[in-house]
Each structure stands twice: as structure tokens, then as C-alpha cells.
Short mmCIF file of C-alpha atoms in Angstrom, two decimals:
data_model
loop_
_atom_site.label_atom_id
_atom_site.label_comp_id
_atom_site.label_asym_id
_atom_site.label_seq_id
_atom_site.Cartn_x
_atom_site.Cartn_y
_atom_site.Cartn_z
CA MET A 1336 -145.36 112.08 40.46
CA SER A 1337 -143.03 114.84 41.61
CA SER A 1338 -142.06 117.63 39.20
CA PRO A 1339 -138.47 118.10 37.97
CA LEU A 1340 -138.24 121.13 40.29
CA GLN A 1341 -139.33 119.05 43.29
CA GLN A 1342 -136.84 116.33 42.38
CA GLN A 1343 -133.98 118.83 42.18
CA ILE A 1344 -134.99 120.43 45.46
CA ALA A 1345 -135.17 117.01 47.13
CA SER A 1346 -131.61 116.30 46.02
CA LEU A 1347 -130.43 119.41 47.89
CA ARG A 1348 -130.91 117.52 51.15
CA GLN A 1349 -128.25 114.95 50.25
CA PRO A 1350 -124.98 115.40 52.20
CA LYS A 1351 -122.96 116.11 49.05
CA GLN A 1352 -125.41 118.79 47.93
CA GLN A 1353 -125.48 120.30 51.40
CA ASP A 1354 -121.75 120.90 51.19
CA MET A 1355 -122.25 122.56 47.81
CA LEU A 1356 -124.89 124.88 49.25
CA ARG A 1357 -122.38 125.99 51.85
CA ASN A 1358 -120.01 126.94 49.04
CA ILE A 1359 -122.22 129.28 47.03
CA GLY A 1360 -120.06 132.24 46.04
CA ARG A 1361 -121.27 135.80 46.49
CA GLY A 1362 -119.88 139.29 46.15
CA ILE A 1363 -121.39 142.72 46.78
CA GLU A 1364 -120.85 145.95 44.85
CA LYS A 1365 -122.44 148.87 46.68
CA GLU A 1366 -122.64 152.40 45.30
CA SER A 1367 -122.96 155.50 47.48
CA LEU A 1368 -122.98 159.15 46.50
CA ARG A 1369 -120.49 161.25 48.44
CA VAL A 1370 -122.13 164.48 49.65
CA ASN A 1371 -121.15 167.57 51.63
CA PRO A 1372 -122.62 168.27 55.10
CA GLN A 1373 -125.51 170.20 53.54
CA GLY A 1374 -126.49 167.19 51.42
CA PHE A 1375 -125.30 168.37 48.00
CA ALA A 1376 -123.19 166.16 45.74
CA ALA A 1377 -119.51 166.61 46.63
CA GLN A 1378 -117.42 168.65 44.22
CA THR A 1379 -114.14 167.40 45.66
CA PRO A 1380 -112.03 164.76 43.87
CA HIS A 1381 -111.83 161.16 44.98
CA PRO A 1382 -109.87 161.28 48.29
CA PRO A 1383 -106.18 160.49 47.61
CA ALA A 1384 -105.96 158.52 50.87
CA LEU A 1385 -108.39 156.00 49.33
CA GLY A 1386 -105.90 155.11 46.61
CA SER A 1387 -106.33 154.71 42.87
CA ALA A 1388 -109.96 154.42 41.79
CA LEU A 1389 -108.63 152.59 38.72
CA MET A 1390 -106.57 149.95 40.48
CA HIS A 1391 -107.96 149.59 44.02
CA SER A 1392 -109.62 146.20 44.53
CA SER A 1393 -112.35 147.34 46.93
CA ILE A 1394 -112.80 151.14 46.69
CA THR A 1395 -113.49 152.79 43.34
CA THR A 1396 -115.90 155.20 41.66
CA ASP A 1397 -118.73 154.69 39.21
CA TYR A 1398 -119.96 157.49 36.92
CA SER A 1399 -118.96 160.50 38.95
CA GLU A 1400 -116.00 161.36 41.14
CA ALA A 1401 -118.63 161.62 43.87
CA LEU A 1402 -120.29 158.24 43.22
CA MET A 1403 -118.25 155.75 45.22
CA GLU A 1404 -118.39 151.99 44.74
CA PHE A 1405 -117.34 149.46 47.36
CA ILE A 1406 -116.53 145.90 46.27
CA THR A 1407 -116.24 142.77 48.38
CA PRO A 1408 -114.25 139.75 47.17
CA VAL A 1409 -115.99 136.47 46.42
CA SER A 1410 -116.92 134.73 49.67
CA THR A 1411 -118.94 131.69 50.72
CA SER A 1412 -119.97 133.43 53.96
CA ILE A 1413 -122.73 136.03 54.14
CA GLU A 1414 -121.37 137.27 57.46
CA GLU A 1415 -117.87 137.65 56.02
CA SER A 1416 -119.15 139.60 53.01
CA LEU A 1417 -121.11 141.99 55.20
CA GLN A 1418 -118.21 142.42 57.61
CA THR A 1419 -115.89 143.26 54.72
CA LEU A 1420 -118.40 145.81 53.45
CA GLU A 1421 -118.70 147.25 56.95
CA ASP A 1422 -114.90 147.56 57.21
CA ILE A 1423 -114.71 149.36 53.87
CA HIS A 1424 -117.31 151.88 55.04
CA ARG A 1425 -115.42 152.49 58.29
CA PHE A 1426 -112.13 153.04 56.52
CA VAL A 1427 -113.68 155.36 53.95
CA TYR A 1428 -115.30 157.42 56.70
CA SER A 1429 -111.92 157.82 58.35
CA GLN A 1430 -110.80 159.68 55.21
CA LEU A 1431 -113.89 161.71 54.26
CA GLY A 1432 -113.50 164.67 56.59
CA ASP A 1433 -116.94 166.23 57.03
CA GLU A 1434 -118.43 164.57 53.93
CA ILE A 1435 -120.89 161.70 54.27
CA LEU A 1436 -122.33 158.92 52.10
CA TRP A 1437 -125.90 159.24 50.83
CA SER A 1438 -128.16 156.52 52.19
CA THR A 1439 -130.62 155.98 49.32
CA SER A 1440 -130.55 155.00 45.66
CA MET A 1441 -132.17 158.22 44.46
CA PRO A 1442 -129.77 161.12 44.86
CA CYS A 1443 -129.44 164.17 47.06
CA GLN A 1444 -129.94 167.82 46.12
CA LEU A 1445 -128.56 168.27 42.63
CA GLY A 1446 -127.62 171.21 40.49
CA ASP A 1447 -127.28 171.11 36.72
CA ASP A 1448 -125.36 168.51 34.73
CA LYS A 1449 -122.24 170.70 34.79
CA ASP A 1450 -122.20 170.43 38.59
CA ILE A 1451 -121.72 166.65 38.49
CA PRO A 1452 -117.99 165.88 38.02
CA VAL A 1453 -117.17 162.92 35.77
CA ALA A 1454 -114.88 160.30 37.29
CA GLN A 1455 -111.17 160.55 36.48
CA TYR A 1456 -108.79 157.58 36.51
CA GLY A 1457 -105.41 158.85 35.38
CA SER A 1458 -103.53 159.14 32.09
CA SER A 1459 -103.35 155.51 30.91
CA ASN A 1460 -105.36 154.35 27.91
CA VAL A 1461 -107.72 152.25 30.00
CA ALA A 1462 -108.24 155.20 32.36
CA ARG A 1463 -109.00 157.56 29.50
CA MET A 1464 -111.40 155.03 27.99
CA LYS A 1465 -113.33 154.82 31.27
CA THR A 1466 -113.66 158.60 31.46
CA VAL A 1467 -114.63 159.04 27.79
CA TYR A 1468 -117.27 156.32 28.22
CA ARG A 1469 -118.73 158.36 31.08
CA TYR A 1470 -118.71 161.53 28.99
CA GLY A 1471 -120.73 159.57 26.44
CA LEU A 1472 -123.23 158.47 29.07
CA GLY A 1473 -123.61 162.08 30.17
CA HIS A 1474 -124.35 163.26 26.63
CA ARG A 1475 -126.78 160.42 25.95
CA TYR A 1476 -128.74 160.27 29.19
CA GLY A 1477 -127.69 163.30 31.21
CA ARG A 1478 -125.27 163.36 34.11
CA VAL A 1479 -128.08 163.68 36.66
CA MET A 1480 -129.26 160.15 35.88
CA GLN A 1481 -125.74 158.88 36.56
CA THR A 1482 -125.97 159.92 40.22
CA ILE A 1483 -128.41 157.11 40.99
CA ALA A 1484 -126.88 154.42 43.22
CA GLY A 1485 -127.64 150.73 43.50
CA ILE A 1486 -126.36 147.44 44.83
CA HIS A 1487 -125.07 144.69 42.56
CA TYR A 1488 -125.15 141.15 43.93
CA ASN A 1489 -122.85 138.59 42.33
CA PHE A 1490 -123.83 134.93 42.64
CA SER A 1491 -122.13 131.69 41.57
CA MET A 1492 -122.54 128.00 42.22
CA PRO A 1493 -119.39 126.04 43.16
CA GLN A 1494 -117.59 124.04 40.49
CA ALA A 1495 -118.41 120.80 42.36
CA TYR A 1496 -122.12 121.53 41.92
CA TRP A 1497 -121.74 121.95 38.18
CA GLU A 1498 -119.69 118.78 37.77
CA ASP A 1499 -122.28 116.80 39.74
CA ALA A 1500 -125.25 118.30 37.85
CA TRP A 1501 -123.55 117.75 34.49
CA GLY A 1502 -122.85 114.14 35.39
CA SER A 1503 -126.44 113.59 36.53
CA ALA A 1504 -127.64 115.00 33.19
CA GLY A 1505 -125.51 112.46 31.30
CA LYS A 1506 -122.58 114.81 30.59
CA PRO A 1507 -124.16 116.52 27.56
CA GLY A 1508 -121.59 118.35 25.43
CA ASP A 1509 -118.87 120.41 27.08
CA LEU A 1510 -119.02 121.15 30.82
CA GLN A 1511 -118.53 124.89 30.40
CA ASP A 1512 -121.25 125.03 27.74
CA TYR A 1513 -123.55 123.22 30.17
CA ILE A 1514 -122.74 125.76 32.91
CA SER A 1515 -123.46 128.66 30.57
CA GLU A 1516 -126.76 127.13 29.48
CA ARG A 1517 -127.87 126.65 33.07
CA TYR A 1518 -126.92 130.20 34.04
CA LEU A 1519 -128.89 131.49 31.05
CA GLY A 1520 -131.85 129.46 32.28
CA LEU A 1521 -131.47 131.16 35.66
CA ILE A 1522 -131.41 134.55 33.91
CA ARG A 1523 -134.57 133.84 31.90
CA ASN A 1524 -136.44 132.84 35.05
CA PHE A 1525 -135.03 135.81 36.91
CA ARG A 1526 -136.45 138.12 34.27
CA ARG A 1527 -139.81 136.34 34.55
CA TYR A 1528 -140.01 136.83 38.30
CA SER A 1529 -137.77 139.82 39.13
CA TRP A 1530 -140.85 141.98 39.61
CA LEU A 1531 -141.14 140.17 42.94
CA LEU A 1532 -137.73 141.46 44.07
CA ILE A 1533 -138.74 144.97 43.04
CA TYR A 1534 -141.89 144.73 45.14
CA LEU A 1535 -140.17 143.22 48.17
CA PHE A 1536 -137.04 145.37 48.32
CA GLY A 1537 -137.72 148.48 46.24
CA ALA A 1538 -136.96 151.53 48.38
CA SER A 1539 -137.21 154.41 45.91
CA PRO A 1540 -140.86 155.50 45.57
CA ALA A 1541 -139.93 159.22 45.80
CA VAL A 1542 -137.27 161.61 44.55
CA CYS A 1543 -135.98 165.07 45.36
CA GLY A 1544 -137.57 167.63 43.06
CA SER A 1545 -134.11 168.73 41.92
CA PHE A 1546 -133.64 165.37 40.18
CA LEU A 1547 -136.37 166.28 37.66
CA ARG A 1548 -135.85 170.04 37.58
CA HIS A 1549 -135.48 170.19 33.79
CA ARG A 1550 -137.65 167.24 32.87
CA GLU A 1551 -141.30 167.45 31.86
CA ASN A 1552 -143.99 164.76 31.57
CA HIS A 1553 -142.33 162.61 34.21
CA GLY A 1554 -145.69 161.42 35.54
CA LEU A 1555 -144.83 161.81 39.24
CA GLN A 1556 -147.01 163.58 41.77
CA PRO A 1557 -145.95 166.31 44.23
CA PHE A 1558 -145.47 165.17 47.81
CA GLY A 1559 -146.22 167.53 50.68
CA ASP A 1560 -144.94 171.02 49.91
CA GLY A 1561 -143.85 169.96 46.42
CA HIS A 1562 -140.10 169.75 47.09
CA SER A 1563 -140.44 165.99 46.55
CA LEU A 1564 -142.11 163.96 43.82
CA HIS A 1565 -143.48 160.45 44.19
CA LEU A 1566 -145.85 157.75 43.01
CA PRO A 1567 -148.32 156.72 45.74
CA TYR A 1568 -147.88 153.00 45.01
CA GLY A 1569 -144.38 153.19 43.52
CA THR A 1570 -141.63 150.81 44.64
CA ALA A 1571 -138.30 151.31 42.81
CA LEU A 1572 -138.43 154.33 40.52
CA ARG A 1573 -134.75 153.92 39.65
CA MET A 1574 -135.68 150.77 37.73
CA GLY A 1575 -138.23 152.60 35.58
CA ASP A 1576 -138.24 155.44 33.08
CA LEU A 1577 -136.67 157.84 35.60
CA GLY A 1578 -133.61 155.69 36.14
CA TYR A 1579 -131.53 153.24 34.19
CA ASN A 1580 -133.75 153.17 31.17
CA SER A 1581 -133.63 154.99 27.86
CA ASP A 1582 -135.90 155.47 24.88
CA ALA A 1583 -133.04 154.46 22.59
CA GLN A 1584 -132.73 151.07 24.30
CA LYS A 1585 -136.45 150.28 24.55
CA ASP A 1586 -136.48 148.40 21.24
CA LEU A 1587 -133.23 146.56 21.97
CA ARG A 1588 -134.16 142.89 22.30
CA ILE A 1589 -131.31 141.02 23.91
CA CYS A 1590 -131.77 137.27 23.59
CA TYR A 1591 -130.88 135.02 26.52
CA ASN A 1592 -131.88 131.74 24.87
CA SER A 1593 -128.26 130.85 24.07
CA LEU A 1594 -124.88 132.39 24.77
CA PRO A 1595 -124.06 132.93 21.05
CA ASN A 1596 -127.38 134.73 20.54
CA TYR A 1597 -126.82 136.89 23.62
CA VAL A 1598 -123.33 137.82 22.44
CA GLU A 1599 -124.48 138.56 18.89
CA THR A 1600 -127.42 140.80 19.82
CA LEU A 1601 -125.18 142.87 22.11
CA ARG A 1602 -122.35 142.91 19.55
CA GLN A 1603 -124.67 144.37 16.91
CA ALA A 1604 -125.78 147.13 19.28
CA ILE A 1605 -122.12 148.03 19.91
CA MET A 1606 -121.06 147.93 16.25
CA GLN A 1607 -123.99 149.60 14.44
CA PRO A 1608 -124.13 153.43 14.40
CA HIS A 1609 -127.16 155.08 16.00
CA PRO A 1610 -128.22 158.30 14.19
CA GLY A 1611 -129.24 160.05 17.40
CA TYR A 1612 -125.68 159.92 18.76
CA SER A 1613 -123.82 161.08 15.66
CA ARG A 1614 -123.80 164.69 16.92
CA PHE A 1615 -121.32 163.84 19.68
CA SER A 1616 -117.68 163.67 18.65
CA CYS A 1617 -115.95 160.30 18.99
CA GLY A 1618 -112.39 161.26 18.12
CA ALA A 1619 -112.55 163.88 15.40
CA GLY A 1620 -109.55 166.14 15.87
CA GLY A 1621 -108.70 164.29 19.06
CA ASP A 1622 -112.02 165.30 20.67
CA TYR A 1623 -113.59 162.31 22.41
CA GLN A 1624 -117.06 163.02 23.81
CA GLN A 1625 -118.01 159.34 23.55
CA LEU A 1626 -116.30 156.10 22.58
CA ASN A 1627 -118.42 155.56 19.47
CA ASP A 1628 -121.77 156.64 18.01
CA SER A 1629 -123.43 153.22 18.27
CA LEU A 1630 -126.51 152.41 20.32
CA LEU A 1631 -124.14 151.06 22.97
CA GLN A 1632 -120.57 152.24 23.49
CA ILE A 1633 -119.71 149.02 25.36
CA GLU A 1634 -121.65 146.17 27.01
CA ASN A 1635 -122.05 148.00 30.33
CA GLU A 1636 -124.28 150.60 28.71
CA PHE A 1637 -127.04 148.02 28.32
CA TYR A 1638 -129.08 148.61 31.46
CA SER A 1639 -130.38 145.22 32.50
CA PRO A 1640 -131.56 143.97 35.92
CA ILE A 1641 -129.25 140.95 35.55
CA ARG A 1642 -126.12 140.14 33.54
CA PRO A 1643 -124.11 137.01 32.74
CA LYS A 1644 -120.50 137.66 33.73
CA ARG A 1645 -116.96 136.37 33.35
CA VAL A 1646 -113.87 138.00 34.85
CA THR A 1647 -112.04 139.72 31.99
CA ARG A 1648 -108.33 139.93 31.28
CA SER A 1649 -106.55 143.25 30.78
CA GLY A 1650 -107.91 144.97 27.67
CA GLU A 1651 -110.44 142.20 26.98
CA THR A 1652 -114.09 142.92 26.18
CA PRO A 1653 -116.72 141.18 28.32
CA LEU A 1654 -118.28 139.58 25.22
CA HIS A 1655 -114.93 138.12 24.19
CA ALA A 1656 -114.45 136.68 27.68
CA LEU A 1657 -117.92 135.09 27.62
CA THR A 1658 -117.35 133.66 24.13
CA GLU A 1659 -113.94 132.21 24.98
CA ARG A 1660 -114.56 130.93 28.50
CA GLY A 1661 -118.31 130.93 29.14
CA ILE A 1662 -120.42 132.33 31.97
CA GLU A 1663 -118.71 132.32 35.37
CA TYR A 1664 -121.32 134.04 37.55
CA ILE A 1665 -124.38 136.27 37.34
CA GLU A 1666 -124.74 139.85 38.50
CA VAL A 1667 -128.08 141.01 39.93
CA ARG A 1668 -128.45 144.75 39.36
CA CYS A 1669 -131.95 145.66 40.55
CA VAL A 1670 -131.36 145.94 44.32
CA ASP A 1671 -132.06 149.37 45.81
CA VAL A 1672 -129.89 150.87 48.51
CA SER A 1673 -132.07 150.71 51.63
CA PRO A 1674 -131.90 153.75 53.93
CA PHE A 1675 -132.97 151.58 56.85
CA THR A 1676 -129.73 149.62 57.29
CA PRO A 1677 -126.17 150.97 57.64
CA LEU A 1678 -124.86 149.04 54.62
CA GLY A 1679 -127.91 149.40 52.37
CA LEU A 1680 -128.79 145.71 52.70
CA ASP A 1681 -128.58 143.06 55.41
CA ALA A 1682 -128.21 139.30 55.91
CA GLN A 1683 -131.94 138.62 55.68
CA GLU A 1684 -132.12 140.22 52.25
CA ILE A 1685 -129.08 138.25 51.06
CA ARG A 1686 -130.58 135.01 52.35
CA PHE A 1687 -133.69 135.65 50.31
CA LEU A 1688 -131.64 136.58 47.22
CA ASP A 1689 -129.84 133.24 47.49
CA THR A 1690 -133.15 131.40 47.89
CA PHE A 1691 -134.69 133.26 44.95
CA LEU A 1692 -131.69 132.69 42.67
CA LEU A 1693 -131.58 128.98 43.49
CA PHE A 1694 -135.28 128.78 42.64
CA CYS A 1695 -134.60 130.47 39.29
CA LEU A 1696 -131.72 128.05 38.64
CA LEU A 1697 -133.62 124.87 39.50
CA LYS A 1698 -137.00 125.67 37.94
CA ASP A 1699 -137.55 124.68 34.32
CA SER A 1700 -136.73 127.66 32.10
CA PRO A 1701 -138.00 127.40 28.51
CA PRO A 1702 -136.73 129.75 25.79
CA CYS A 1703 -138.23 133.22 25.77
CA ASP A 1704 -139.89 134.81 22.70
CA ASP A 1705 -140.74 138.42 21.92
CA ALA A 1706 -144.27 138.14 23.30
CA GLU A 1707 -143.00 136.93 26.65
CA GLN A 1708 -140.34 139.66 26.70
CA ASP A 1709 -143.12 142.22 26.22
CA GLY A 1710 -145.01 140.67 29.13
CA MET A 1711 -141.93 140.79 31.35
CA ALA A 1712 -141.41 144.47 30.54
CA SER A 1713 -145.06 145.22 31.23
CA ASN A 1714 -144.93 143.47 34.62
CA MET A 1715 -141.74 145.27 35.59
CA GLU A 1716 -143.18 148.65 34.67
CA ALA A 1717 -146.39 147.93 36.59
CA VAL A 1718 -144.57 146.91 39.77
CA VAL A 1719 -142.06 149.78 39.58
CA ASN A 1720 -144.83 152.36 39.31
CA ARG A 1721 -147.82 150.71 41.01
CA GLY A 1722 -146.49 147.69 42.90
CA ARG A 1723 -148.47 148.34 46.10
CA GLU A 1724 -151.71 149.22 44.32
CA PRO A 1725 -154.57 147.09 45.74
CA GLY A 1726 -155.56 144.32 43.32
CA LEU A 1727 -152.71 145.01 40.88
CA LEU A 1728 -152.84 142.49 38.02
CA LEU A 1729 -149.80 141.10 36.22
CA GLN A 1730 -149.50 139.17 32.97
CA THR A 1731 -148.90 135.41 32.84
CA TRP A 1732 -149.20 132.88 30.01
CA ASP A 1733 -152.53 131.85 31.52
CA GLY A 1734 -153.91 135.37 31.63
CA GLU A 1735 -153.89 138.09 34.24
CA ARG A 1736 -153.16 137.29 37.86
CA SER A 1737 -152.96 139.44 40.96
CA LEU A 1738 -149.52 140.29 42.31
CA ALA A 1739 -150.57 139.08 45.75
CA ASP A 1740 -151.68 135.63 44.58
CA TRP A 1741 -148.76 135.07 42.23
CA GLY A 1742 -146.23 136.41 44.69
CA ARG A 1743 -147.52 134.17 47.48
CA ASP A 1744 -147.43 131.09 45.25
CA LEU A 1745 -143.87 131.84 44.10
CA LEU A 1746 -142.69 132.30 47.67
CA GLU A 1747 -144.36 129.08 48.80
CA SER A 1748 -142.58 127.30 45.94
CA MET A 1749 -139.29 128.41 47.48
CA ARG A 1750 -140.01 127.02 50.95
CA ASP A 1751 -138.20 123.70 50.45
CA ILE A 1752 -135.17 125.51 49.03
CA ALA A 1753 -135.07 127.75 52.10
CA GLU A 1754 -135.33 124.66 54.33
CA ALA A 1755 -132.43 123.01 52.52
CA LEU A 1756 -130.33 126.16 52.97
CA ASN A 1757 -131.30 126.23 56.65
CA THR A 1758 -130.04 122.69 57.08
CA ALA A 1759 -126.81 123.38 55.21
CA HIS A 1760 -126.05 126.41 57.37
CA ASP A 1761 -127.52 125.11 60.63
CA SER A 1762 -129.74 128.17 60.76
CA ARG A 1763 -133.38 129.22 60.61
CA GLY A 1764 -132.45 132.43 58.81
CA TYR A 1765 -133.57 131.38 55.34
CA THR A 1766 -137.11 130.39 56.31
CA GLU A 1767 -137.33 133.45 58.56
CA SER A 1768 -136.43 135.65 55.60
CA LEU A 1769 -139.00 133.83 53.47
CA ARG A 1770 -141.61 134.45 56.16
CA GLU A 1771 -140.74 138.16 56.11
CA GLN A 1772 -141.33 138.27 52.36
CA LEU A 1773 -144.67 136.46 52.66
CA ALA A 1774 -145.73 139.06 55.20
CA LYS A 1775 -144.85 141.86 52.76
CA VAL A 1776 -146.97 140.26 50.04
CA ALA A 1777 -149.87 139.98 52.48
CA ASP A 1778 -149.44 143.57 53.72
CA PRO A 1779 -147.86 146.11 51.34
CA GLU A 1780 -147.31 148.51 54.26
CA LEU A 1781 -144.44 146.27 55.39
CA THR A 1782 -142.42 146.94 52.21
CA PRO A 1783 -139.47 149.38 52.28
CA SER A 1784 -141.14 151.61 49.67
CA ALA A 1785 -144.22 152.00 51.88
CA ARG A 1786 -142.00 152.77 54.87
CA VAL A 1787 -140.18 155.53 52.97
CA LEU A 1788 -143.45 157.31 52.17
CA ARG A 1789 -144.86 156.69 55.64
CA GLU A 1790 -141.85 158.24 57.35
CA MET A 1791 -141.95 161.20 54.97
CA ARG A 1792 -145.64 161.68 55.64
CA GLU A 1793 -145.58 161.20 59.41
CA GLY A 1794 -142.51 163.42 59.85
CA SER A 1795 -143.70 166.03 57.33
CA LEU A 1796 -140.35 165.49 55.63
CA PRO A 1797 -139.46 165.95 51.97
CA PHE A 1798 -137.51 163.04 50.51
CA PHE A 1799 -134.26 164.98 50.78
CA ARG A 1800 -134.64 165.56 54.52
CA MET A 1801 -135.65 161.98 55.21
CA ALA A 1802 -132.65 160.63 53.30
CA LEU A 1803 -130.25 163.18 54.81
CA GLY A 1804 -131.36 162.15 58.30
CA TYR A 1805 -130.51 158.50 57.65
CA SER A 1806 -127.26 159.46 55.93
CA GLN A 1807 -126.17 161.42 59.01
CA ARG A 1808 -127.27 158.59 61.30
CA TRP A 1809 -125.20 155.97 59.48
CA ALA A 1810 -122.23 158.32 59.18
CA GLU A 1811 -122.25 158.60 62.97
CA HIS A 1812 -122.58 154.81 63.24
CA PHE A 1813 -119.44 154.18 61.18
CA ARG A 1814 -117.42 156.95 62.78
CA GLU A 1815 -118.23 155.73 66.28
CA HIS A 1816 -116.80 152.30 65.47
CA PRO A 1817 -113.28 152.83 64.10
CA LEU A 1818 -111.27 149.97 62.65
CA SER A 1819 -108.53 148.16 64.52
CA PRO A 1820 -104.94 149.30 63.82
CA GLN A 1821 -104.34 146.05 61.94
CA LYS A 1822 -107.27 146.62 59.56
CA ILE A 1823 -106.30 150.24 59.05
CA ALA A 1824 -102.78 149.13 58.13
CA ALA A 1825 -104.17 146.62 55.63
CA PHE A 1826 -106.29 149.29 53.91
CA GLU A 1827 -103.35 151.69 53.85
CA GLU A 1828 -101.27 149.00 52.15
CA GLN A 1829 -104.04 148.55 49.56
CA THR A 1830 -103.92 152.29 48.97
CA ARG A 1831 -100.16 152.28 48.38
CA ASN A 1832 -100.31 149.21 46.15
CA SER A 1833 -103.10 150.67 44.02
CA LEU A 1834 -101.27 153.96 43.50
CA GLN A 1835 -98.09 152.08 42.60
CA ALA A 1836 -99.98 149.87 40.14
CA GLN A 1837 -101.48 152.93 38.45
CA ALA A 1838 -98.07 154.59 38.18
CA GLU A 1839 -96.57 151.45 36.61
CA LEU A 1840 -99.44 151.17 34.15
CA GLU A 1841 -99.00 154.77 33.05
CA ALA A 1842 -95.24 154.33 32.70
CA GLU A 1843 -95.64 151.22 30.52
CA GLN A 1844 -98.03 152.82 28.03
CA GLU A 1845 -96.65 152.49 24.50
CA ILE A 1846 -99.52 152.81 22.01
CA SER A 1847 -101.76 155.79 21.27
CA PHE A 1848 -105.30 156.04 22.61
CA GLU A 1849 -106.62 155.75 19.06
CA GLN A 1850 -104.77 152.47 18.57
CA TYR A 1851 -105.89 151.21 21.97
CA LEU A 1852 -109.56 151.80 21.04
CA ALA A 1853 -109.06 150.22 17.62
CA ASN A 1854 -107.60 147.10 19.23
CA PHE A 1855 -110.42 146.98 21.75
CA TYR A 1856 -113.21 147.23 19.18
CA GLN A 1857 -111.52 144.79 16.83
CA GLN A 1858 -112.44 142.10 19.34
CA TYR A 1859 -116.13 142.65 18.56
CA ALA A 1860 -115.53 142.41 14.83
CA THR A 1861 -113.83 139.02 15.18
CA LEU A 1862 -116.41 137.38 17.46
CA PRO A 1863 -117.89 134.23 15.88
CA ARG A 1864 -121.46 134.57 14.56
CA PRO A 1865 -124.16 132.10 15.71
#
């Protein structure tokens, strides 16, 4: 008798399901640190010709003025998404002068915290809130950590898929509740198996020594002449203790077993004061060094490899949006920027992400308890720090199992999904991508993290020089292929519109910043309890 997973996969070959597979929605958010020609973080403000970082739909900043973020709209075409991302890069390069974009997740040469400018968004309340939030991050985790870049991959199934699946399940409860439950199932499975993505695509096994200049007991080893630090079998150091992790958050157990429980555990972390943060002012005498003194200032401060998402309305908290209207899509946050491709990722990687996420959606996903959460965290830590170590063992419910055996079995379980996607798109790209991943599991030297260290070793290059070389190479690539006049005109119109929208927002402002924050946080207080 076939398993429920096999039955669901078999249904993907039906003509109606094939059309749904062609309508999977995806969006890309790619961060890149802006640096000067010598490879140091840029001290210049966000280029005015790129418009308002607050209001522009595709070009903004993340933590720092120098950390750019490029956003593609939702698309059902991988090629279209990548072309849009390519166009954004080309336009940005037309406005950067002699500056370039850093090609890796781990940053360039860095000075002290004071040398990393915090992003500015204007004088409106929402703009000030964004900047104060970043001041808080700097106090809590250090500004240096906020220079790390990544790629966020947004994924959603079409509404027709959900209506069909809900009907096949007997229309249990409300449709939107059903959608949220299924997305949470995807998230639980993603957290069970995301170590595989870290192994396959992690590209940050080394860092510039300047990143850890003032940090002791980091556990990394010198590489070459000591200007770089690394872990010999490391894969994605940005996903471990060096990156988007914090001691304060280690005991934070966010529950993904139901949407109300997820909302409530995050709400408590936002509302309850954390003694360690009380030394930073959050409004006394008008001095805002953080938004509040809680464990989390807002939801975004919870550093998770995946998030449930819903587009928010102006001034609305993400938790309120999820409570009112349910989960709309998921955001994958553990993808490293690869130095080996101009955009930091390519179509083959996206095809595998789609295959992997469909597998997580279709596979049975029981509730997760604290013991399993501990196992997930242990597996993630092991793969981040030692993913290519021969014979590495990971934890499963049935005991320890080697990464190679488990990874191969998981990938083989995705083969029929890749075949169904091939058929839907009249392509062999999905199975070809799967074959590439199987090869990486069989031979760790084929992984991006191994390639980074190999190129550093064979070229006698510190991490900084290796990354700078690729950054210069891709800068030349984008500058040699300028946009058409029509596309330039479209970006220039976006620039004008964004600046106008910011000016109108600032002109309309009527309430004080204190009242704006009070209204914002009141939304958490009024959320229903599970």
C-alpha cells in the first residue's frame, strides 16, 4: 500500500495539479554589502539616485546604510525572477560610482562598530522606528554582526491548490485555517531537514579576521597567514553562533504546532522585559536606543531559518496580520550568498528549493515537542560547524544516522516530486538539480563551502582577497551589460515615485513618535490568547 506522501506525489501528475505546479509563487530578497574599491564597508549614504530606501519596492537597505537589499515581486517564473534581480543589479551598478557589492554572506574588512553606519529612512514615525530598531540590534548583538548578508526565498502555493487540497480533505473547518495549518506543517518539516540545505548550499566556512577582532573563544582556526579564520569542515558559519544567533534567544522556544501557539510564544517574547537589555534607553528623555527592553523588540528580531508570513498593512504588526488573515507564504532565510554566481544564487538552486519545499509540504508533519526541537538544534549546529566531516552523525528518532545516508535517502524521496515539476515545466532542470545535490552528498568536495576553502588554499588567498576577487569580477559583469533605455527609464520612475511617497508620508504625520509606538505595541496586548 502506498504511503500518504506517495499518494500526494502521484496526484501531482494529474493535469489540474500540473497547472498548479506551474503557478507556484516565489520572490527573492538578496542582501549585498556595499564596499569601497579597497574592500572596506562603504561610509557613504544610500545613493540618492536609488530613491527612498523606505518606500522603494525593489531597492532598500537592511541594517546598515551600506547593506543593500534587492527585492523581486512575486512571480511564477524562475527565469523572470532571476532576470528582475539581474536588472536591479545592473541599475544599481549604474549609480554606485567606484563602489561595488560584496559577493559573499560573511563581510569584508571591517573596523569597529562605530564605523558601521546604521540605516536611515527619513523623518516619519515608521522611518524613525526602523532606525531605532537597528540601534537596538547594534546594542544587543553588535553592529559587526549586522553586516552579514543572506538571501531570503519566499514561497507560496497558488490559491487553486489550496482549494483543491481542502476539498479533497473534506473541507475541514475554515479554508484559511487549513492553509495556515498546512504551511505550519511545511515549516516543522523544514526545521527537521534544513540541515540538508545548509550542507548543500552553505558557502561561508571562513571569515575575515576583522569580523572577530574583539571576540574571544570563537572556536575558529587560523587559515594560512592568520588573516582569515575558518572551520575545516564548516559549511555556513553565518547560521551558527557567529551569525544570526544570540545567547539571549537560545532558550526561546517558538512553537509551530499551531498558529495561535506560534503567535503567543512570540508575543510573550516581545512584551516581557529582559533584564539584560534594561541598560539601554527606550525613550527616557526622548532618547531611543532601542524600541523596548524585551527579549525581542519586534518579530523580526527572532532569528529563524524560516518564517510564516503575511503581507502587512501600514502600521500593522506581523503577528496581528497572521492572526487576522492567516499565513500567506513562507520565507526561507538560511540561504547563503554564493560568490560563484553573479546574483548569489541560480536557477538550479531555486529548482531544488522548490522541490525541497514541496517535499516538506506533502510529507506528514507531526507536532514537534521540546526533545525534537533540541535534536533539530543539535543537527543544525553539527552541520554548520562540521557538515563535511567524514562519517558525521546526526540525531533522528531512531537513533544516530550518518549525514550521507540520511541525506541520500531524503533526496531520493524527492525524486518523484522533481519528475512532476519537470513534466509541469517541460524541463529536465529539476531532476538535474536533484542529481547535483546527490553528487554533493556523495562527495563533500563538490559543495560550495569546500570550494571556498579550496580556492583560498590553492590561491594562497585569505578569505578577504578571495571574496574581493569575485566581487570585482561580478561588478565588471554587471557594468559590461547596461540596461536598455526603457528599463533605465522604468527604474528612474520608481526612484521618483518612492521619493514622492516618502515626502507625502512625512507631510501627513500628525501624531508623536511616542504615540505611534504606543499604538503599535497595543496590537500585541490585544491579540487573542490560545
